[in-house]
Short mmCIF file of C-alpha atoms in Angstrom, two decimals:
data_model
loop_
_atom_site.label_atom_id
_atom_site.label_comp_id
_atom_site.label_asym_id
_atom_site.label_seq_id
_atom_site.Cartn_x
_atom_site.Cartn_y
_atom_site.Cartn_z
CA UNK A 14 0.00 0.00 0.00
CA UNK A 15 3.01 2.47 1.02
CA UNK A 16 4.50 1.65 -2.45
CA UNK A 17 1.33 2.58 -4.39
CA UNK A 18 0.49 5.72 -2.08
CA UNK A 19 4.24 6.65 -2.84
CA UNK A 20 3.76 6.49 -6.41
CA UNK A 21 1.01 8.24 -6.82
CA UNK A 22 2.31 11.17 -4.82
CA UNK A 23 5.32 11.08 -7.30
CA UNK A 24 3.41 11.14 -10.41
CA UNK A 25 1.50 13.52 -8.90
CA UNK A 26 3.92 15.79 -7.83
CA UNK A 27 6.42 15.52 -10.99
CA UNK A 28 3.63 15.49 -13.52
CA UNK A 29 1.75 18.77 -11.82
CA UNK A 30 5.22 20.57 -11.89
CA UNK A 31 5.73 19.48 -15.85
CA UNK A 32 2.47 21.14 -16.39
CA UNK A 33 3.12 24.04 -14.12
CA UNK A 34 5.62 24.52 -16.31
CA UNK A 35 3.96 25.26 -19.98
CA UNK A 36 1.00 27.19 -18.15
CA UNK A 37 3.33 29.49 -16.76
CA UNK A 38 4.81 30.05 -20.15
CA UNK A 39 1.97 29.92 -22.09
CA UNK A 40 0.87 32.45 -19.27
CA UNK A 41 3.52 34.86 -19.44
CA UNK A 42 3.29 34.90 -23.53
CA UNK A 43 -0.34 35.97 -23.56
CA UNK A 44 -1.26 32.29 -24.95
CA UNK A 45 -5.29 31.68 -23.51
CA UNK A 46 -5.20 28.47 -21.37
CA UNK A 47 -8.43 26.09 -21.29
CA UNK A 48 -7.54 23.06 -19.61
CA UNK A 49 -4.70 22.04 -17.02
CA UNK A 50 -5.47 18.68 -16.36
CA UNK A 51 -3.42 16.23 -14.20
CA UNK A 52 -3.87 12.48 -15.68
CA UNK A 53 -5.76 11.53 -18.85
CA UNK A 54 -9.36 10.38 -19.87
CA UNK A 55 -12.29 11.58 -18.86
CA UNK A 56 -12.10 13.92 -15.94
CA UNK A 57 -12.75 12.37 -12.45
CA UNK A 58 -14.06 15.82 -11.23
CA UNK A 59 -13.00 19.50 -12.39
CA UNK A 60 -13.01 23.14 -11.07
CA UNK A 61 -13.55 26.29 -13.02
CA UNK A 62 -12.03 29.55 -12.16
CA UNK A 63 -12.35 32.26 -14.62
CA UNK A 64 -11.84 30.96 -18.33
CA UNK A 65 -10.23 28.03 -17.32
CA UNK A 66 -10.86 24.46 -16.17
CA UNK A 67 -9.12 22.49 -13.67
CA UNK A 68 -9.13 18.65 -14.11
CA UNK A 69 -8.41 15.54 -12.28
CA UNK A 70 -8.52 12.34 -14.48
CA UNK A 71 -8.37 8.44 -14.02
CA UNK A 72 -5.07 7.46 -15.64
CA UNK A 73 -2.58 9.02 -13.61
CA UNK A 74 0.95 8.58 -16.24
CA UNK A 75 0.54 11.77 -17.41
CA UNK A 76 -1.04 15.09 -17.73
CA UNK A 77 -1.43 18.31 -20.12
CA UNK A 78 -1.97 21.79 -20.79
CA UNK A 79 -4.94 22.56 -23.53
CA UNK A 80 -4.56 25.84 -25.24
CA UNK A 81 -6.23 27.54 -27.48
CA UNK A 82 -5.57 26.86 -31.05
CA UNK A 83 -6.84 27.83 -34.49
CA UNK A 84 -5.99 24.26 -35.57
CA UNK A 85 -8.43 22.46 -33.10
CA UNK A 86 -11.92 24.09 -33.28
CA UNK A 87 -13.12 27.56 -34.06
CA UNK A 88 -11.72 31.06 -32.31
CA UNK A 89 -13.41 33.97 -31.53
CA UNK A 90 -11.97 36.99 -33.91
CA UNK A 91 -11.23 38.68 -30.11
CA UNK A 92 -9.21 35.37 -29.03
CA UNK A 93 -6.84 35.26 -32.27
CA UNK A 94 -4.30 36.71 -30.98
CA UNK A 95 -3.83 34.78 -27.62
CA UNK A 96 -4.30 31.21 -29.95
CA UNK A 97 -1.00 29.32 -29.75
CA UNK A 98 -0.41 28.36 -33.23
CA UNK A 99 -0.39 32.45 -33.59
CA UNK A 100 2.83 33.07 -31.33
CA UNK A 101 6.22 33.02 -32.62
CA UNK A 102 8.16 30.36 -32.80
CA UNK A 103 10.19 31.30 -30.29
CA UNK A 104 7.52 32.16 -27.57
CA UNK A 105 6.22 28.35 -28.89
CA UNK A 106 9.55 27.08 -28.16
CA UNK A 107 9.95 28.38 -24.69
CA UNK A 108 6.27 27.05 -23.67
CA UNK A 109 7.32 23.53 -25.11
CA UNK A 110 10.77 23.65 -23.02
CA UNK A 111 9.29 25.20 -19.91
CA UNK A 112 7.82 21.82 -19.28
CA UNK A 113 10.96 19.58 -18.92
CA UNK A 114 13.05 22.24 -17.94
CA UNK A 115 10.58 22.51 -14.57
CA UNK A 116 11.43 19.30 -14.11
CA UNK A 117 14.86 19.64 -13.64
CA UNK A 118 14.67 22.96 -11.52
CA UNK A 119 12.45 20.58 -9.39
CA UNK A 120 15.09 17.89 -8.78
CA UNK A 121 17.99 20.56 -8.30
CA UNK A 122 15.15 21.97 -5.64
CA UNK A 123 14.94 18.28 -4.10
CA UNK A 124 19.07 17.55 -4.56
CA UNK A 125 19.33 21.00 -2.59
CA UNK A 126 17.05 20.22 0.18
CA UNK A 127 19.07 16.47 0.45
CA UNK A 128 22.25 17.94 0.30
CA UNK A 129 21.20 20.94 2.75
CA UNK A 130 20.39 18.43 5.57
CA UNK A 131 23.90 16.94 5.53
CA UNK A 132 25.02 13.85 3.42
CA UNK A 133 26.76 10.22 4.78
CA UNK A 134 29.45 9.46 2.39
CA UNK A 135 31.55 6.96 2.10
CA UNK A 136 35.26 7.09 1.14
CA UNK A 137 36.43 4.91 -2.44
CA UNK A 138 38.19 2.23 -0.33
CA UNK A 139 37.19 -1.80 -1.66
CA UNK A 140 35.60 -3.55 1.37
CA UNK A 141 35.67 -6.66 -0.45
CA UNK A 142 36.57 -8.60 -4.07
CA UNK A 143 33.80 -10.68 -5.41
CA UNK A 144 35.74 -13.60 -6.23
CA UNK A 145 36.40 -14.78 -9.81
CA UNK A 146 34.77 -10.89 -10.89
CA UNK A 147 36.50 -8.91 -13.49
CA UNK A 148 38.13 -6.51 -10.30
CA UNK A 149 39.85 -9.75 -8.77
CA UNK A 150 40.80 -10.89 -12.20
CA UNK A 151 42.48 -7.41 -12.50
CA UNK A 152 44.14 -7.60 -9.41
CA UNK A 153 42.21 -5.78 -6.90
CA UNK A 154 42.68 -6.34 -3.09
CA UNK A 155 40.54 -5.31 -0.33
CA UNK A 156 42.19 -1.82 1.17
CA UNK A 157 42.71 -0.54 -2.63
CA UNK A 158 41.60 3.26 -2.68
CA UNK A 159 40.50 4.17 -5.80
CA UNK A 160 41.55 7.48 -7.34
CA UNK A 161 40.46 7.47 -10.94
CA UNK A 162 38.16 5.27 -13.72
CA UNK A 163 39.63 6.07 -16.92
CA UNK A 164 41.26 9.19 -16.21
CA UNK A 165 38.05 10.69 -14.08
CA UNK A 166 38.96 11.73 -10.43
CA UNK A 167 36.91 9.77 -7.53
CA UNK A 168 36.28 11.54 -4.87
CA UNK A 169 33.54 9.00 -2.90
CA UNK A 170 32.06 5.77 -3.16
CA UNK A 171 28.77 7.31 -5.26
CA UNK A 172 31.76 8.85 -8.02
CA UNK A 173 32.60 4.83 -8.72
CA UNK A 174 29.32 3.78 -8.69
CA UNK A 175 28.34 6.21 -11.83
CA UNK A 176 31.48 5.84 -13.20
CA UNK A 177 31.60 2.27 -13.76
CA UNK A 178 27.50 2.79 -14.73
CA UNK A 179 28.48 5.56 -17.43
CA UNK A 180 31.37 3.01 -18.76
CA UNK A 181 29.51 0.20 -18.75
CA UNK A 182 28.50 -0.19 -21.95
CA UNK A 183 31.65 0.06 -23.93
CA UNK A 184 32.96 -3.62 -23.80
CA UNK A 185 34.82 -2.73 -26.13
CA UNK A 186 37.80 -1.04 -24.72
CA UNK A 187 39.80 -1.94 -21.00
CA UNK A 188 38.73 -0.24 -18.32
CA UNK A 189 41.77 1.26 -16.53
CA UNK A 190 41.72 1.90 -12.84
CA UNK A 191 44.41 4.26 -10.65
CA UNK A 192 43.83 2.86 -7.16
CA UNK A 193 46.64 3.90 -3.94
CA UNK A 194 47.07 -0.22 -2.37
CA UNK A 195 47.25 -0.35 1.17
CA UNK A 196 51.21 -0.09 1.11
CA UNK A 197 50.80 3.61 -0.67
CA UNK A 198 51.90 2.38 -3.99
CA UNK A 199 49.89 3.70 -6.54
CA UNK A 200 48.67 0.86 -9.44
CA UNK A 201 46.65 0.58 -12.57
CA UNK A 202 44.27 -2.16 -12.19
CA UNK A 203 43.17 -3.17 -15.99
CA UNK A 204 39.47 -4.62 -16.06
CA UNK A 205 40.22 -6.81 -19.45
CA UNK A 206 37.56 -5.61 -22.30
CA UNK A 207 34.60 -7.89 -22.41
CA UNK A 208 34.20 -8.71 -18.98
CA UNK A 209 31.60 -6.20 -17.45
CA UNK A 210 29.16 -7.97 -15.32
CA UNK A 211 25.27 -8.07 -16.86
CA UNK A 212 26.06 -4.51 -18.02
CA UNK A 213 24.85 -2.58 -15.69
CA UNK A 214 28.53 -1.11 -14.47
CA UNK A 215 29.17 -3.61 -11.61
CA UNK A 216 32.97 -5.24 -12.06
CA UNK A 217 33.36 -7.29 -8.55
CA UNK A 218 33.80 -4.48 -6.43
CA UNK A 219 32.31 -3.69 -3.05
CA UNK A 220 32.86 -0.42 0.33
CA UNK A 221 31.40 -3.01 2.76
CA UNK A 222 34.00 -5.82 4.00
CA UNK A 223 31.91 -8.90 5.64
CA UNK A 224 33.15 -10.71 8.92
CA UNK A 225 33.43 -14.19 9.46
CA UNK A 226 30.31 -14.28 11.95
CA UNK A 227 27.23 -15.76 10.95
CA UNK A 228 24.46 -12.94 10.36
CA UNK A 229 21.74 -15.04 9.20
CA UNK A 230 21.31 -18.62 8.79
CA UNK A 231 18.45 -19.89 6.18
CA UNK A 232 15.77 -22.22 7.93
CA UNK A 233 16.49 -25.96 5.89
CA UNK A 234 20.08 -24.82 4.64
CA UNK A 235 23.25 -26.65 4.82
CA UNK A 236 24.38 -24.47 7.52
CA UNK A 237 21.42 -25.00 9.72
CA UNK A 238 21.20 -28.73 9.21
CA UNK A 239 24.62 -28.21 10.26
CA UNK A 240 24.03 -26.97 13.64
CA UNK A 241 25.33 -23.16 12.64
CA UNK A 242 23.25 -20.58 13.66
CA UNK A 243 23.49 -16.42 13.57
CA UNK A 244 26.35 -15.20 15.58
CA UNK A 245 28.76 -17.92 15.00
CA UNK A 246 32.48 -16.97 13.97
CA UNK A 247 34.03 -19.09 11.80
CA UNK A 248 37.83 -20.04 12.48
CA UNK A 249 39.37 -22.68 10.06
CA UNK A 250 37.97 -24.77 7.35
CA UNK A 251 39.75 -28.45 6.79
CA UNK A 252 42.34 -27.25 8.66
CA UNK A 253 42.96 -24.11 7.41
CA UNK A 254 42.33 -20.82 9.26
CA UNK A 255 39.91 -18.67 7.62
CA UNK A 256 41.36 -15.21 6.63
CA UNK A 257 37.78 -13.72 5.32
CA UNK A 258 34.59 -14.17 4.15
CA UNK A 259 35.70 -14.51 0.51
CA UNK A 260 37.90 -17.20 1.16
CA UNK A 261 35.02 -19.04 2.71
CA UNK A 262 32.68 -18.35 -0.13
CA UNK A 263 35.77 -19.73 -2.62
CA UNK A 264 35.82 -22.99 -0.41
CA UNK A 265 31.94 -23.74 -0.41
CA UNK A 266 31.68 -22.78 -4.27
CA UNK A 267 34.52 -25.37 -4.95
CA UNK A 268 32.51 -28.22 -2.58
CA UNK A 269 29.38 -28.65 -3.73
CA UNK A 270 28.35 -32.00 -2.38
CA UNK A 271 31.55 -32.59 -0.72
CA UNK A 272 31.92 -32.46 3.15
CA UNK A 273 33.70 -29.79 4.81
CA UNK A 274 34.89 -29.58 8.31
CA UNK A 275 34.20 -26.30 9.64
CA UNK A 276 35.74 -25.14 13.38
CA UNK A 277 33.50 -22.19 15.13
CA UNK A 278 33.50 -20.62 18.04
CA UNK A 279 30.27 -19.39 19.67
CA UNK A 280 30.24 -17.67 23.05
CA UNK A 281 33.44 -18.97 24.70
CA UNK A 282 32.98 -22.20 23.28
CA UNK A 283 34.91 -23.81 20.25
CA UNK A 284 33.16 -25.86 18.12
CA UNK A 285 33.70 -28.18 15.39
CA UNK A 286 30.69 -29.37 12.48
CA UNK A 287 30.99 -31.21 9.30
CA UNK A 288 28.88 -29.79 6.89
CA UNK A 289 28.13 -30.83 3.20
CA UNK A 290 27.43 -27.80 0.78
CA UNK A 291 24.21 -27.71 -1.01
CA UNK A 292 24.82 -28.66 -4.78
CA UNK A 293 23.31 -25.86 -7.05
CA UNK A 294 23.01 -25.69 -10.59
CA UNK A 295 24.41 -22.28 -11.98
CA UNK A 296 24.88 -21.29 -16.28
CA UNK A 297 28.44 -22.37 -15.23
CA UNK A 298 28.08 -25.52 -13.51
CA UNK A 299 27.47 -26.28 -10.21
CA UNK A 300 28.48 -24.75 -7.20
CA UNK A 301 27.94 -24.95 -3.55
CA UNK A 302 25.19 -23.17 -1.17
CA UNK A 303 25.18 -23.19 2.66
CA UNK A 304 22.56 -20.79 3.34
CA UNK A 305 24.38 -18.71 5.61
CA UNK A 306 25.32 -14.88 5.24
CA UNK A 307 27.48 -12.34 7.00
CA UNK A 308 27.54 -10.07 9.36
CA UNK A 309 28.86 -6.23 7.71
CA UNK A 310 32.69 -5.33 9.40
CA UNK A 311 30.70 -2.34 11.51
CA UNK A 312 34.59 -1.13 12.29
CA UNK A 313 35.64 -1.33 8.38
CA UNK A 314 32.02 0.73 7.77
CA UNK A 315 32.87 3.25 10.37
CA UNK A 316 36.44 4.09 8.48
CA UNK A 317 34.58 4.38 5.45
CA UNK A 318 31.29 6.84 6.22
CA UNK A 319 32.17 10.81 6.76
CA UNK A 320 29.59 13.47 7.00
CA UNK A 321 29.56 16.61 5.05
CA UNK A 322 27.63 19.42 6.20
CA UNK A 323 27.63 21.88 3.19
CA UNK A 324 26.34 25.70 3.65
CA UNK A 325 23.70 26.49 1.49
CA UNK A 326 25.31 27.92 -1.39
CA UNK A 327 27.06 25.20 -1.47
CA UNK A 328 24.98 22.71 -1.28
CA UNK A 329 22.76 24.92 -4.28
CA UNK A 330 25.99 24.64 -6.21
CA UNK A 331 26.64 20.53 -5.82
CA UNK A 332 22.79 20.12 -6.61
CA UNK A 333 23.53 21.89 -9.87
CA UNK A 334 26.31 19.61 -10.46
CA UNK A 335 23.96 16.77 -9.48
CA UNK A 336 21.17 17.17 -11.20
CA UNK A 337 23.73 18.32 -14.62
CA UNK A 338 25.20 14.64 -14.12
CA UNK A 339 22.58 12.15 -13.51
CA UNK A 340 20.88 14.23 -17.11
CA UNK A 341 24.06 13.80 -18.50
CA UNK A 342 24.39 9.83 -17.63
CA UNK A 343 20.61 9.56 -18.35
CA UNK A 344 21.00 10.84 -22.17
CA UNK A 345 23.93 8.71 -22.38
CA UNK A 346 22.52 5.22 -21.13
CA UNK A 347 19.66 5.90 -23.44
CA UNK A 348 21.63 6.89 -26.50
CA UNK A 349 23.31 3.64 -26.09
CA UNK A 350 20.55 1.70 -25.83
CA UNK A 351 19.09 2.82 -29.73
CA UNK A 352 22.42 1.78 -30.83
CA UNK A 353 22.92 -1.48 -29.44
CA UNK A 354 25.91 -0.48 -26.71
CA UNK A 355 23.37 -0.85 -23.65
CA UNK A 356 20.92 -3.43 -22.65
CA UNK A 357 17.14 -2.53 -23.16
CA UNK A 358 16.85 -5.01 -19.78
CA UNK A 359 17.57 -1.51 -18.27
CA UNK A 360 14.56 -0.23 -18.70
CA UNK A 361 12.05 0.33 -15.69
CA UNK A 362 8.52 0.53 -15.98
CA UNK A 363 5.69 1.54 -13.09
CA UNK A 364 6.12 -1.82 -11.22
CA UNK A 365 9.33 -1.23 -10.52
CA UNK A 366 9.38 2.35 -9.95
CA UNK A 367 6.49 2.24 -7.39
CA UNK A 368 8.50 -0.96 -6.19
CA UNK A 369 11.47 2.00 -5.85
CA UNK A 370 9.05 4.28 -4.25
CA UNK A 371 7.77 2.54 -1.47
CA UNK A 372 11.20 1.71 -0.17
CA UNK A 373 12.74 5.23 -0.08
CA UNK A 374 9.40 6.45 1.10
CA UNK A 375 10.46 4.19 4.17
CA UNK A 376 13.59 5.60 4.31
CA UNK A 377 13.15 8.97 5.10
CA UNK A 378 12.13 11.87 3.42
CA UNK A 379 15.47 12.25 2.32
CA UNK A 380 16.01 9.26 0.39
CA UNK A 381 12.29 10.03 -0.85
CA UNK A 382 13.11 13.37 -2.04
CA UNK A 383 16.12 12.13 -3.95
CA UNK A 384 14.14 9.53 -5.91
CA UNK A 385 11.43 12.40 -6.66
CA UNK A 386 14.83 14.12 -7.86
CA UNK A 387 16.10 11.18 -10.07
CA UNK A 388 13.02 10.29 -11.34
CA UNK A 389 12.31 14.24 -12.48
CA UNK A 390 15.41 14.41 -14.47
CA UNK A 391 14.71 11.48 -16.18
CA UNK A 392 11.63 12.56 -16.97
CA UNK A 393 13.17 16.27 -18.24
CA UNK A 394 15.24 14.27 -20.09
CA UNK A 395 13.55 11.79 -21.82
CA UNK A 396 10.71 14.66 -22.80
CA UNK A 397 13.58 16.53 -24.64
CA UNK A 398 14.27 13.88 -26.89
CA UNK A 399 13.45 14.77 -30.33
CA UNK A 400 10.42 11.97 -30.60
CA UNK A 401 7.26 13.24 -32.31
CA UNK A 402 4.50 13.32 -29.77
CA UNK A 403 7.07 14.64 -27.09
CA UNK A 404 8.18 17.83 -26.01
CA UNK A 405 11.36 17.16 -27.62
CA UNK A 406 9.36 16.31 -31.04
CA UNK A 407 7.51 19.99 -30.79
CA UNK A 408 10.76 21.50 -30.71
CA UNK A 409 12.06 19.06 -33.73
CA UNK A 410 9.34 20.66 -35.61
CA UNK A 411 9.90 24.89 -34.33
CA UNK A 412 13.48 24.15 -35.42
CA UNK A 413 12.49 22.88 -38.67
CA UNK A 414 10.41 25.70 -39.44
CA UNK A 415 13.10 28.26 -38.35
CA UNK A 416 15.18 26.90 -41.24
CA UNK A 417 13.20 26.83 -43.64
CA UNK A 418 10.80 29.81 -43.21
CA UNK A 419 7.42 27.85 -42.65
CA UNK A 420 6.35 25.44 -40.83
CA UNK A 421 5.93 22.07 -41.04
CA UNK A 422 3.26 20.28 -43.11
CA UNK A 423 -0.07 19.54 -40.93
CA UNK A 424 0.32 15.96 -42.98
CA UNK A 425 3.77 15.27 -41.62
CA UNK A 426 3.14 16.47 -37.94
CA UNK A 427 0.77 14.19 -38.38
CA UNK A 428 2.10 11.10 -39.55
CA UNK A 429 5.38 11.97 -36.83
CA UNK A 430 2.80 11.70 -34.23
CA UNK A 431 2.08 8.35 -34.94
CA UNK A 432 5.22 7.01 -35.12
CA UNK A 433 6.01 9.08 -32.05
CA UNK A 434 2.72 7.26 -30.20
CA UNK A 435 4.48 3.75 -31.68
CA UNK A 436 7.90 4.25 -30.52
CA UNK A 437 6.73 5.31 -26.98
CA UNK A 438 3.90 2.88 -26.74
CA UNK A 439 6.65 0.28 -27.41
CA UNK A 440 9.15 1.79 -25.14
CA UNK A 441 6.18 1.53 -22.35
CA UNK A 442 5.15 -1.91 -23.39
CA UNK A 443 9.11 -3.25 -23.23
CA UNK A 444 9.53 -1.28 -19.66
CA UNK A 445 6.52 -3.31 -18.01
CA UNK A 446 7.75 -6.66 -19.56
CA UNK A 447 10.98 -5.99 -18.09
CA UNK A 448 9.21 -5.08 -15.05
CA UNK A 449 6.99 -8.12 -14.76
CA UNK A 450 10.29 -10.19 -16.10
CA UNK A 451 11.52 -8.73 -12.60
CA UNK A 452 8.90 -9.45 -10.66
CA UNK A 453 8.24 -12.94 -11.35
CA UNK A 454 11.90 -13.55 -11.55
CA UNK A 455 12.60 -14.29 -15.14
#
């Protein structure tokens, strides 16, 4: 229920502000406005104040701004002059950008609030090295600090994170690494071309670093059949001491079936268990499954996290810089995508986005507020692109008749619209099959 209520508010919220956006244009250019409506079909209930009509409709993935128009119905003689399709095409221009460009004012607005009420950061050290990843094929060690992917400067955990996103889908080309090891010697670690992991910028890499106590022990598992249970700290395995968590996860994934003596200590007691790791079945082969997980190194997290308490101008100017990036990274990943460098998989519909919602709206208002401000730029974004139908298609068409003196055909605004309504239609219908692909585990 929270994750519906959340989405809702979000639509709500970033749609109404789209809107806001082209009435207050169309406002300030002396355009005559007939309809702001929030939602699509026919209006749930609606409120008139002076010559225009406030509307609530049913299908909330949306909303517009009716106007008047010569091209739509008949116009008083009087009214000519405030009809849209008799403004400039520069005063149309800035009423079809005002929309997306609300939207990103409104996530700067959000980033600055976040950012205002002090951020936890955490510093670009690797907790731990998946094993067998691309990063422990390259070399990485647990302790590396990261200075720079492919020549950019990291600052903080979040500057890897949409580094490695933004590089993720050239394959083509190693991905070179500066990292400082733990002795102060500065390295290149070379993730080999190919070998990014499902393409979504995630190499093998993790801040956290995972003790060898137990955290949670699945009912039925191995581990519980076992005798192991949460809290348990694991000390050697077939006579070997353990030296980490990854070293343990090595050992079961190389004994599936196979018995493993396994010495613990819980309490003040030492223990020792034989234990046979589950078999399971992976595109690989098979591999072995105790059921168990770790407890997070809370001393290793506390060296990582710092806070930063910016003043406001400050924090105005890094939610300019915020809001510039994710756009940036957003135009990117989609560019990639219509040319084959970036998985369509990547694609989120509603499930997943009121999925998103819910659990940020349980957060805090913070982490709410920063999905609102995500979620707007994308939207800015993806309503600039020059697709007929979208904001970005209007402007396709003003810029079109700039050069050449008129403007565009009614016939081929008209046929651009519905390949405009295809293209997004289809990007819609591949977003909730990806969503219910999710869902169901697929």
């Amino acid at each position: 229920m929270i994750s519906i209520l959340a989405f809702l508010l979000a639509i709500g919220v970033l749609v109404t502000f789209h809107e806001l956006g082209h009435y207050a244009a169309a406002r300030c250019c002396g355009v005559k406005v007939l309809r702001f409506s929030i939602g699509f079909g026919k209006p749930l209930f609606t409120v008139k104040r002076g010559e225009m009509e406030w509307a609530v409709c049913p299908i909330p993935l949306g909303g517009y701004v009716k106007m008047l128009d010569e091209r739509e119905g008949v116009v008083a003689p009087a009214d000519r002059p405030r009809a849209f399709n008799r403004q400039s095409v520069g005063k149309r221009m800035l009423i079809v950008v005002a929309g997306p460009v609300m939207n990103l004012l409104l996530a700067t607005l959000f980033y600055w609030v976040v950012i205002g009420n002090g951020l936890t950061l955490y510093r670009p050290l690797v907790g731990t090295v998946v094993p067998e990843s691309p990063a422990a094929i390259a070399g990485f060690q647990p302790g590396d600090r990261v200075l720079s992917i492919a020549g950019t400067p990291v600052a903080q955990w979040n500057d890897i994170s949409l580094a490695l996103l933004d590089r993720s889908s050239d394959a083509s080309e190693p991905l070179t690494v500066q990292v400082e090891t733990v002795a102060g010697e500065r390295l290149n670690r070379v993730v080999k071309a190919g070998s990014d992991t499902g393409g979504n910028g995630q190499i093998g890499i993790l801040p956290v670093r995972y003790s060898l106590v137990l955290g949670a022990v699945e009912p039925g598992g191995a581990a519980q059949r076992a005798g192991l249970s949460a809290g348990d700290l694991l000390l050697s395995a077939d006579g070997r001491s353990l030296r980490g968590w990854a070293e343990w996860v090595g050992m079961v994934h190389n004994s599936p079936g196979k018995e493993v003596s396994l010495a613990f200590q819980r309490g003040q007691e030492r223990r020792q268990v034989t234990l046979r790791p589950d078999s399971v079945e992976t595109p690989t082969g098979f591999v072995g499954r105790i059921g168990a997980a770790p407890a997070v190194d809370a001393a290793w997290l506390a060296t990582l996290r710092y806070e930063l308490h910016p003043d406001v101008a400050e924090a105005g100017v890094m939610a300019l810089q915020k809001t510039w990036s994710n756009g940036v990274l957003s135009l990117r990943m989609f560019g990639r995508m219509l040319i084959g460098q970036a998985s369509w998989n990547n694609l989120s519909g509603p499930i997943t986005i009121a999925s998103v919602a819910g659990q940020t709206a349980r957060q805090g208002l913070d982490a709410y507020l920063e999905f609102l401000a995500l979620i707007s730029v994308s939207i800015g974004i993806l309503n600039l692109l020059p697709i007929p139908i979208l904001d970005g298609g209007h402007l396709m068409y003003y810029t079109a008749e700039l050069i050449k003196g008129s403007p565009v055909s009614e016939r081929a605004q008209l046929l651009g619209q519905r390949i405009g309504f295809a293209l997004l239609a289809s990007l819609m219908a591949f977003a909730l099959l990806n969503d219910i692909s999710r869902l169901f585990g697929g």
